[in-house]
mmCIF file of C-alpha atoms and ligand atoms in Angstrom:
data_model
loop_
_atom_site.group_PDB
_atom_site.id
_atom_site.type_symbol
_atom_site.label_atom_id
_atom_site.label_comp_id
_atom_site.label_asym_id
_atom_site.label_seq_id
_atom_site.Cartn_x
_atom_site.Cartn_y
_atom_site.Cartn_z
ATOM 1 C CA MET A 1 163.181 160.867 126.230
ATOM 2 C CA ASP A 2 160.454 162.394 124.053
ATOM 3 C CA LYS A 3 157.165 163.704 125.390
ATOM 4 C CA ASN A 4 155.246 160.469 124.509
ATOM 5 C CA GLU A 5 157.756 158.329 126.401
ATOM 6 C CA GLU A 6 157.566 160.729 129.330
ATOM 7 C CA ILE A 7 153.780 160.411 129.485
ATOM 8 C CA ILE A 8 153.945 156.602 129.493
ATOM 9 C CA LYS A 9 156.703 156.688 132.089
ATOM 10 C CA THR A 10 154.456 158.784 134.344
ATOM 11 C CA ALA A 11 151.598 156.329 133.833
ATOM 12 C CA HIS A 12 153.880 153.487 135.045
ATOM 13 C CA ARG A 13 155.233 155.682 137.866
ATOM 14 C CA ARG A 14 151.739 156.238 139.341
ATOM 15 C CA TYR A 15 150.666 153.259 141.310
ATOM 16 C CA ALA A 16 148.332 152.619 144.248
ATOM 17 C CA THR A 17 150.663 152.902 147.215
ATOM 18 C CA LYS A 18 150.040 150.416 149.930
ATOM 19 C CA LYS A 19 152.740 151.646 152.313
ATOM 20 C CA PHE A 20 153.550 155.292 152.860
ATOM 21 C CA ASN A 21 156.526 156.671 154.745
ATOM 22 C CA PRO A 22 154.924 158.589 157.656
ATOM 23 C CA ASN A 23 158.070 160.690 158.156
ATOM 24 C CA LYS A 24 158.092 162.331 154.753
ATOM 25 C CA LYS A 25 155.898 165.295 154.033
ATOM 26 C CA ILE A 26 154.878 166.758 150.727
ATOM 27 C CA SER A 27 156.092 170.363 150.333
ATOM 28 C CA ASP A 28 153.525 173.155 150.238
ATOM 29 C CA LYS A 29 154.642 173.965 146.701
ATOM 30 C CA ASP A 30 153.923 170.434 145.461
ATOM 31 C CA TRP A 31 150.649 170.183 147.373
ATOM 32 C CA ASN A 32 149.427 173.529 146.032
ATOM 33 C CA THR A 33 150.171 172.254 142.502
ATOM 34 C CA ILE A 34 148.167 169.060 143.090
ATOM 35 C CA MET A 35 145.199 171.051 144.491
ATOM 36 C CA GLU A 36 145.350 173.554 141.597
ATOM 37 C CA VAL A 37 145.110 170.606 139.158
ATOM 38 C CA ALA A 38 142.010 169.455 141.075
ATOM 39 C CA ARG A 39 140.487 172.911 140.804
ATOM 40 C CA LEU A 40 141.166 173.066 137.089
ATOM 41 C CA SER A 41 139.585 169.670 136.410
ATOM 42 C CA PRO A 42 136.709 169.410 133.964
ATOM 43 C CA SER A 43 133.116 168.775 135.118
ATOM 44 C CA SER A 44 129.803 168.446 133.400
ATOM 45 C CA PHE A 45 128.710 171.914 132.280
ATOM 46 C CA GLY A 46 131.486 173.239 134.500
ATOM 47 C CA PHE A 47 129.332 172.956 137.630
ATOM 48 C CA SER A 48 132.242 171.563 139.718
ATOM 49 C CA PRO A 49 130.115 169.499 142.115
ATOM 50 C CA TRP A 50 132.956 168.847 144.537
ATOM 51 C CA LYS A 51 134.774 169.797 147.700
ATOM 52 C CA PHE A 52 138.145 168.517 148.855
ATOM 53 C CA LEU A 53 138.751 168.129 152.592
ATOM 54 C CA LEU A 54 142.360 167.786 153.634
ATOM 55 C CA ILE A 55 142.137 165.913 156.905
ATOM 56 C CA GLU A 56 144.954 166.874 159.321
ATOM 57 C CA ASN A 57 143.074 166.070 162.493
ATOM 58 C CA ASP A 58 144.165 162.797 164.099
ATOM 59 C CA ASP A 59 140.864 162.333 166.013
ATOM 60 C CA ILE A 60 138.959 162.468 162.756
ATOM 61 C CA LYS A 61 141.350 159.996 161.109
ATOM 62 C CA LYS A 62 140.853 157.645 164.073
ATOM 63 C CA ALA A 63 137.072 158.045 163.949
ATOM 64 C CA ILE A 64 136.881 156.656 160.404
ATOM 65 C CA TYR A 65 139.766 154.163 160.601
ATOM 66 C CA ASN A 66 137.739 151.013 161.242
ATOM 67 C CA ASP A 67 135.049 151.844 158.705
ATOM 68 C CA ALA A 68 137.592 152.725 156.032
ATOM 69 C CA TRP A 69 139.547 149.523 155.534
ATOM 70 C CA GLY A 70 140.880 150.608 152.123
ATOM 71 C CA ALA A 71 142.142 153.879 153.595
ATOM 72 C CA GLN A 72 144.173 152.411 156.472
ATOM 73 C CA ASN A 73 147.443 152.393 154.536
ATOM 74 C CA SER A 74 146.943 156.065 153.767
ATOM 75 C CA LEU A 75 145.731 156.943 157.256
ATOM 76 C CA ASP A 76 148.807 155.305 158.719
ATOM 77 C CA GLY A 77 151.418 157.114 156.616
ATOM 78 C CA ALA A 78 150.255 159.407 153.859
ATOM 79 C CA SER A 79 151.474 162.938 154.141
ATOM 80 C CA HIS A 80 148.165 164.270 152.881
ATOM 81 C CA PHE A 81 144.831 162.508 153.273
ATOM 82 C CA VAL A 82 141.888 163.898 151.305
ATOM 83 C CA VAL A 83 138.173 163.154 151.589
ATOM 84 C CA VAL A 84 136.380 164.211 148.435
ATOM 85 C CA LEU A 85 132.775 165.256 148.730
ATOM 86 C CA ALA A 86 130.272 165.308 145.899
ATOM 87 C CA ARG A 87 127.447 167.848 145.893
ATOM 88 C CA LYS A 88 123.951 166.370 146.237
ATOM 89 C CA ASN A 89 120.953 167.225 144.130
ATOM 90 C CA VAL A 90 122.713 169.375 141.530
ATOM 91 C CA THR A 91 119.663 170.081 139.414
ATOM 92 C CA ALA A 92 119.019 173.047 137.032
ATOM 93 C CA THR A 93 117.612 175.322 139.726
ATOM 94 C CA SER A 94 119.847 174.166 142.611
ATOM 95 C CA GLU A 95 121.940 176.458 144.701
ATOM 96 C CA GLN A 96 125.138 175.004 143.179
ATOM 97 C CA VAL A 97 124.055 175.664 139.591
ATOM 98 C CA GLN A 98 122.905 179.193 140.440
ATOM 99 C CA HIS A 99 126.136 179.890 142.321
ATOM 100 C CA ILE A 100 128.490 178.625 139.549
ATOM 101 C CA THR A 101 126.443 180.280 136.839
ATOM 102 C CA GLU A 102 126.551 183.725 138.442
ATOM 103 C CA ALA A 103 129.643 183.849 140.629
ATOM 104 C CA VAL A 104 131.998 181.728 138.527
ATOM 105 C CA GLN A 105 130.766 181.716 134.932
ATOM 106 C CA ASP A 106 129.537 185.328 135.042
ATOM 107 C CA HIS A 107 126.231 184.544 133.390
ATOM 108 C CA THR A 108 122.734 185.534 134.495
ATOM 109 C CA PHE A 109 120.788 182.687 136.040
ATOM 110 C CA SER A 110 117.103 182.320 135.234
ATOM 111 C CA PRO A 111 114.894 179.345 136.009
ATOM 112 C CA ASP A 112 113.133 180.017 132.703
ATOM 113 C CA SER A 113 116.185 180.367 130.470
ATOM 114 C CA ALA A 114 116.818 178.202 127.404
ATOM 115 C CA PHE A 115 119.860 176.834 129.164
ATOM 116 C CA THR A 116 117.894 175.814 132.274
ATOM 117 C CA LYS A 117 115.429 173.956 130.051
ATOM 118 C CA LYS A 118 118.253 172.279 128.080
ATOM 119 C CA PHE A 119 120.093 171.244 131.266
ATOM 120 C CA THR A 120 116.828 169.876 132.787
ATOM 121 C CA ASP A 121 116.199 167.866 129.623
ATOM 122 C CA PHE A 122 119.753 166.536 129.690
ATOM 123 C CA GLN A 123 119.424 165.450 133.313
ATOM 124 C CA GLU A 124 115.928 164.082 133.259
ATOM 125 C CA ASN A 125 115.730 162.551 129.804
ATOM 126 C CA ASP A 126 119.150 162.068 128.275
ATOM 127 C CA PHE A 127 120.935 160.879 131.395
ATOM 128 C CA ASP A 128 117.961 159.726 133.477
ATOM 129 C CA LEU A 129 119.126 161.602 136.577
ATOM 130 C CA ASN A 130 115.843 161.415 138.407
ATOM 131 C CA SER A 131 116.645 160.315 141.925
ATOM 132 C CA GLU A 132 118.846 161.502 144.752
ATOM 133 C CA ARG A 133 121.098 158.510 144.239
ATOM 134 C CA THR A 134 121.530 158.937 140.472
ATOM 135 C CA LEU A 135 122.211 162.647 140.980
ATOM 136 C CA PHE A 136 124.780 161.892 143.632
ATOM 137 C CA ASP A 137 126.467 159.219 141.416
ATOM 138 C CA TRP A 138 126.622 161.673 138.521
ATOM 139 C CA ALA A 139 128.384 164.229 140.723
ATOM 140 C CA SER A 140 130.565 161.537 142.209
ATOM 141 C CA LYS A 141 131.783 160.402 138.788
ATOM 142 C CA GLN A 142 133.078 163.828 138.237
ATOM 143 C CA THR A 143 135.055 163.917 141.477
ATOM 144 C CA TYR A 144 136.901 160.787 140.221
ATOM 145 C CA ILE A 145 138.127 162.786 137.225
ATOM 146 C CA ALA A 146 139.607 165.383 139.582
ATOM 147 C CA VAL A 147 141.262 162.734 141.720
ATOM 148 C CA ALA A 148 142.700 161.015 138.640
ATOM 149 C CA ASN A 149 144.238 164.333 137.641
ATOM 150 C CA MET A 150 145.623 164.852 141.104
ATOM 151 C CA MET A 151 147.239 161.395 141.057
ATOM 152 C CA THR A 152 148.788 162.015 137.667
ATOM 153 C CA ALA A 153 150.148 165.349 138.840
ATOM 154 C CA ALA A 154 151.581 163.662 141.939
ATOM 155 C CA ALA A 155 153.318 161.045 139.792
ATOM 156 C CA GLU A 156 154.733 163.825 137.624
ATOM 157 C CA LEU A 157 156.182 165.328 140.812
ATOM 158 C CA ASP A 158 157.606 161.923 141.805
ATOM 159 C CA LEU A 159 155.046 161.613 144.619
ATOM 160 C CA ASP A 160 152.933 158.656 145.522
ATOM 161 C CA SER A 161 149.205 158.292 145.919
ATOM 162 C CA CYS A 162 146.357 155.898 146.528
ATOM 163 C CA PRO A 163 142.722 156.304 145.463
ATOM 164 C CA ILE A 164 140.271 154.955 148.025
ATOM 165 C CA GLU A 165 136.737 153.662 147.875
ATOM 166 C CA GLY A 166 137.333 150.927 150.416
ATOM 167 C CA PHE A 167 135.035 152.319 153.032
ATOM 168 C CA ASN A 168 131.484 151.984 154.346
ATOM 169 C CA ARG A 169 129.822 154.900 152.673
ATOM 170 C CA LYS A 170 127.010 155.380 155.224
ATOM 171 C CA LYS A 171 129.191 154.976 158.313
ATOM 172 C CA VAL A 172 131.967 157.248 157.119
ATOM 173 C CA ASN A 173 129.528 159.842 155.828
ATOM 174 C CA ASP A 174 127.624 159.903 159.117
ATOM 175 C CA THR A 175 130.828 160.098 161.166
ATOM 176 C CA LEU A 176 132.297 163.000 159.200
ATOM 177 C CA ALA A 177 128.961 164.892 158.993
ATOM 178 C CA SER A 178 128.384 164.437 162.753
ATOM 179 C CA LYS A 179 131.805 165.996 163.366
ATOM 180 C CA GLY A 180 130.612 169.068 161.447
ATOM 181 C CA LEU A 181 132.833 168.621 158.385
ATOM 182 C CA PHE A 182 129.932 169.190 156.016
ATOM 183 C CA ASP A 183 126.180 169.583 155.831
ATOM 184 C CA PRO A 184 124.851 166.130 154.910
ATOM 185 C CA GLU A 185 121.844 167.747 153.215
ATOM 186 C CA LYS A 186 124.213 169.250 150.666
ATOM 187 C CA TRP A 187 127.218 166.954 150.496
ATOM 188 C CA GLU A 188 128.135 163.303 150.640
ATOM 189 C CA VAL A 189 131.471 161.506 150.688
ATOM 190 C CA SER A 190 132.454 160.405 147.219
ATOM 191 C CA LEU A 191 135.899 158.929 147.568
ATOM 192 C CA MET A 192 139.161 159.532 149.409
ATOM 193 C CA ALA A 193 142.832 159.635 148.398
ATOM 194 C CA GLY A 194 146.181 159.527 150.115
ATOM 195 C CA PHE A 195 149.265 161.336 148.850
ATOM 196 C CA GLY A 196 152.820 161.140 150.090
ATOM 197 C CA TYR A 197 156.008 159.165 149.792
ATOM 198 C CA ARG A 198 156.093 155.408 149.344
ATOM 199 C CA ASP A 199 157.870 153.063 151.719
ATOM 200 C CA GLN A 200 157.935 150.164 149.280
ATOM 201 C CA ASP A 201 158.877 149.454 145.656
ATOM 202 C CA ILE A 202 156.592 150.610 142.886
ATOM 203 C CA THR A 203 154.498 147.645 141.743
ATOM 204 C CA PRO A 204 154.736 146.844 138.006
ATOM 205 C CA LYS A 205 151.531 147.314 135.994
ATOM 206 C CA LYS A 206 149.269 144.349 135.356
ATOM 207 C CA ARG A 207 146.842 145.287 132.566
ATOM 208 C CA GLN A 208 144.872 143.695 129.742
ATOM 209 C CA PRO A 209 146.550 143.802 126.336
ATOM 210 C CA MET A 210 145.474 146.660 124.115
ATOM 211 C CA GLU A 211 143.609 144.363 121.683
ATOM 212 C CA GLU A 212 141.292 143.350 124.468
ATOM 213 C CA ILE A 213 140.211 146.859 125.476
ATOM 214 C CA TYR A 214 140.545 148.852 122.287
ATOM 215 C CA LYS A 215 138.709 148.607 118.973
ATOM 216 C CA VAL A 216 138.708 150.968 116.032
ATOM 217 C CA VAL A 217 135.275 151.265 114.561
ATOM 218 C CA LYS A 218 135.294 152.271 110.909
HETATM 219 C C1 LIG B 1 138.119 153.959 142.305
HETATM 220 C C2 LIG B 1 139.262 153.251 142.943
HETATM 221 C C3 LIG B 1 139.147 152.851 144.236
HETATM 222 C C4 LIG B 1 140.220 152.197 144.881
HETATM 223 N N1 LIG B 1 140.127 151.898 146.240
HETATM 224 C C5 LIG B 1 141.229 151.495 146.845
HETATM 225 C C6 LIG B 1 141.251 151.318 148.281
HETATM 226 O O1 LIG B 1 140.256 151.563 148.949
HETATM 227 N N2 LIG B 1 142.374 150.930 148.864
HETATM 228 C C7 LIG B 1 143.512 150.651 148.165
HETATM 229 O O2 LIG B 1 144.547 150.325 148.754
HETATM 230 N N3 LIG B 1 143.543 150.734 146.802
HETATM 231 C C8 LIG B 1 142.481 151.162 146.128
HETATM 232 N N4 LIG B 1 142.463 151.340 144.789
HETATM 233 C C9 LIG B 1 143.710 151.014 144.035
HETATM 234 C C10 LIG B 1 143.506 149.879 143.063
HETATM 235 O O3 LIG B 1 143.469 148.670 143.678
HETATM 236 C C11 LIG B 1 144.649 149.925 142.031
HETATM 237 O O4 LIG B 1 144.599 151.175 141.365
HETATM 238 C C12 LIG B 1 144.580 148.817 141.002
HETATM 239 O O5 LIG B 1 144.778 147.589 141.581
HETATM 240 C C13 LIG B 1 145.684 148.976 139.923
HETATM 241 O O6 LIG B 1 146.931 149.100 140.485
HETATM 242 P P1 LIG B 1 147.883 150.381 140.290
HETATM 243 O O7 LIG B 1 147.074 151.575 140.558
HETATM 244 O O8 LIG B 1 148.968 150.172 141.284
HETATM 245 O O9 LIG B 1 148.362 150.382 138.866
HETATM 246 C C14 LIG B 1 141.370 151.974 144.141
HETATM 247 C C15 LIG B 1 141.456 152.360 142.800
HETATM 248 C C16 LIG B 1 140.437 152.994 142.210
HETATM 249 C C17 LIG B 1 140.580 153.503 140.795
#
């Protein structure tokens, strides 16, 4: 099988698992690979507005079960259940931007730099990120890229996964914040994902034909 066929095979192999085998656990080696792929995921300007919480605590799983209808399959059987947080209010002078600029990207941060002005212009004018909700959604979009990469990596490793946004955002957020998992001033739940071993057949893909979704513009 050539590389192209392998890539398409992996795309068919990844499917949203509705029933996990609760008795099979992902090895540390495989899980570390999946998390490393998350860490290496791209983000806007590299500001990585995310945090990944691996929930191993049964009381916490129970506390969100009823408010997270789309997660119940994963909560019941996934080897690894992840809540992905998006950073709130990532603006040019925010703590997150200063931290990444200095501690990760090894640049000097200045509120008056040309970059700070450029980034502010991008957020406020180009992308209209002028409210707490639009800023959260912008960060949240980026967490979805990381989760997509994690799911593809899992499929490559012959593991199963399920992305999850079937939950009441406010209720789940309040529950997890009240249990001390994160500071709700800084973070908000973006999405969740289950990873493990399936206990069912892989469902064949149902997708639109290429002509319907793809157009070459000359
Ligand atoms: C952003 C997003 C949220 C989703 N939320 C849920 C969910 O809460 N529960 C669930 O069982 N599946 C969820 N899914 C899985 C989709 O239903 C599934 O990916 C889609 O039907 C296509 O099927 P496939 O992934 O098996 O190819 C979600 C998928 C995405 C991309």
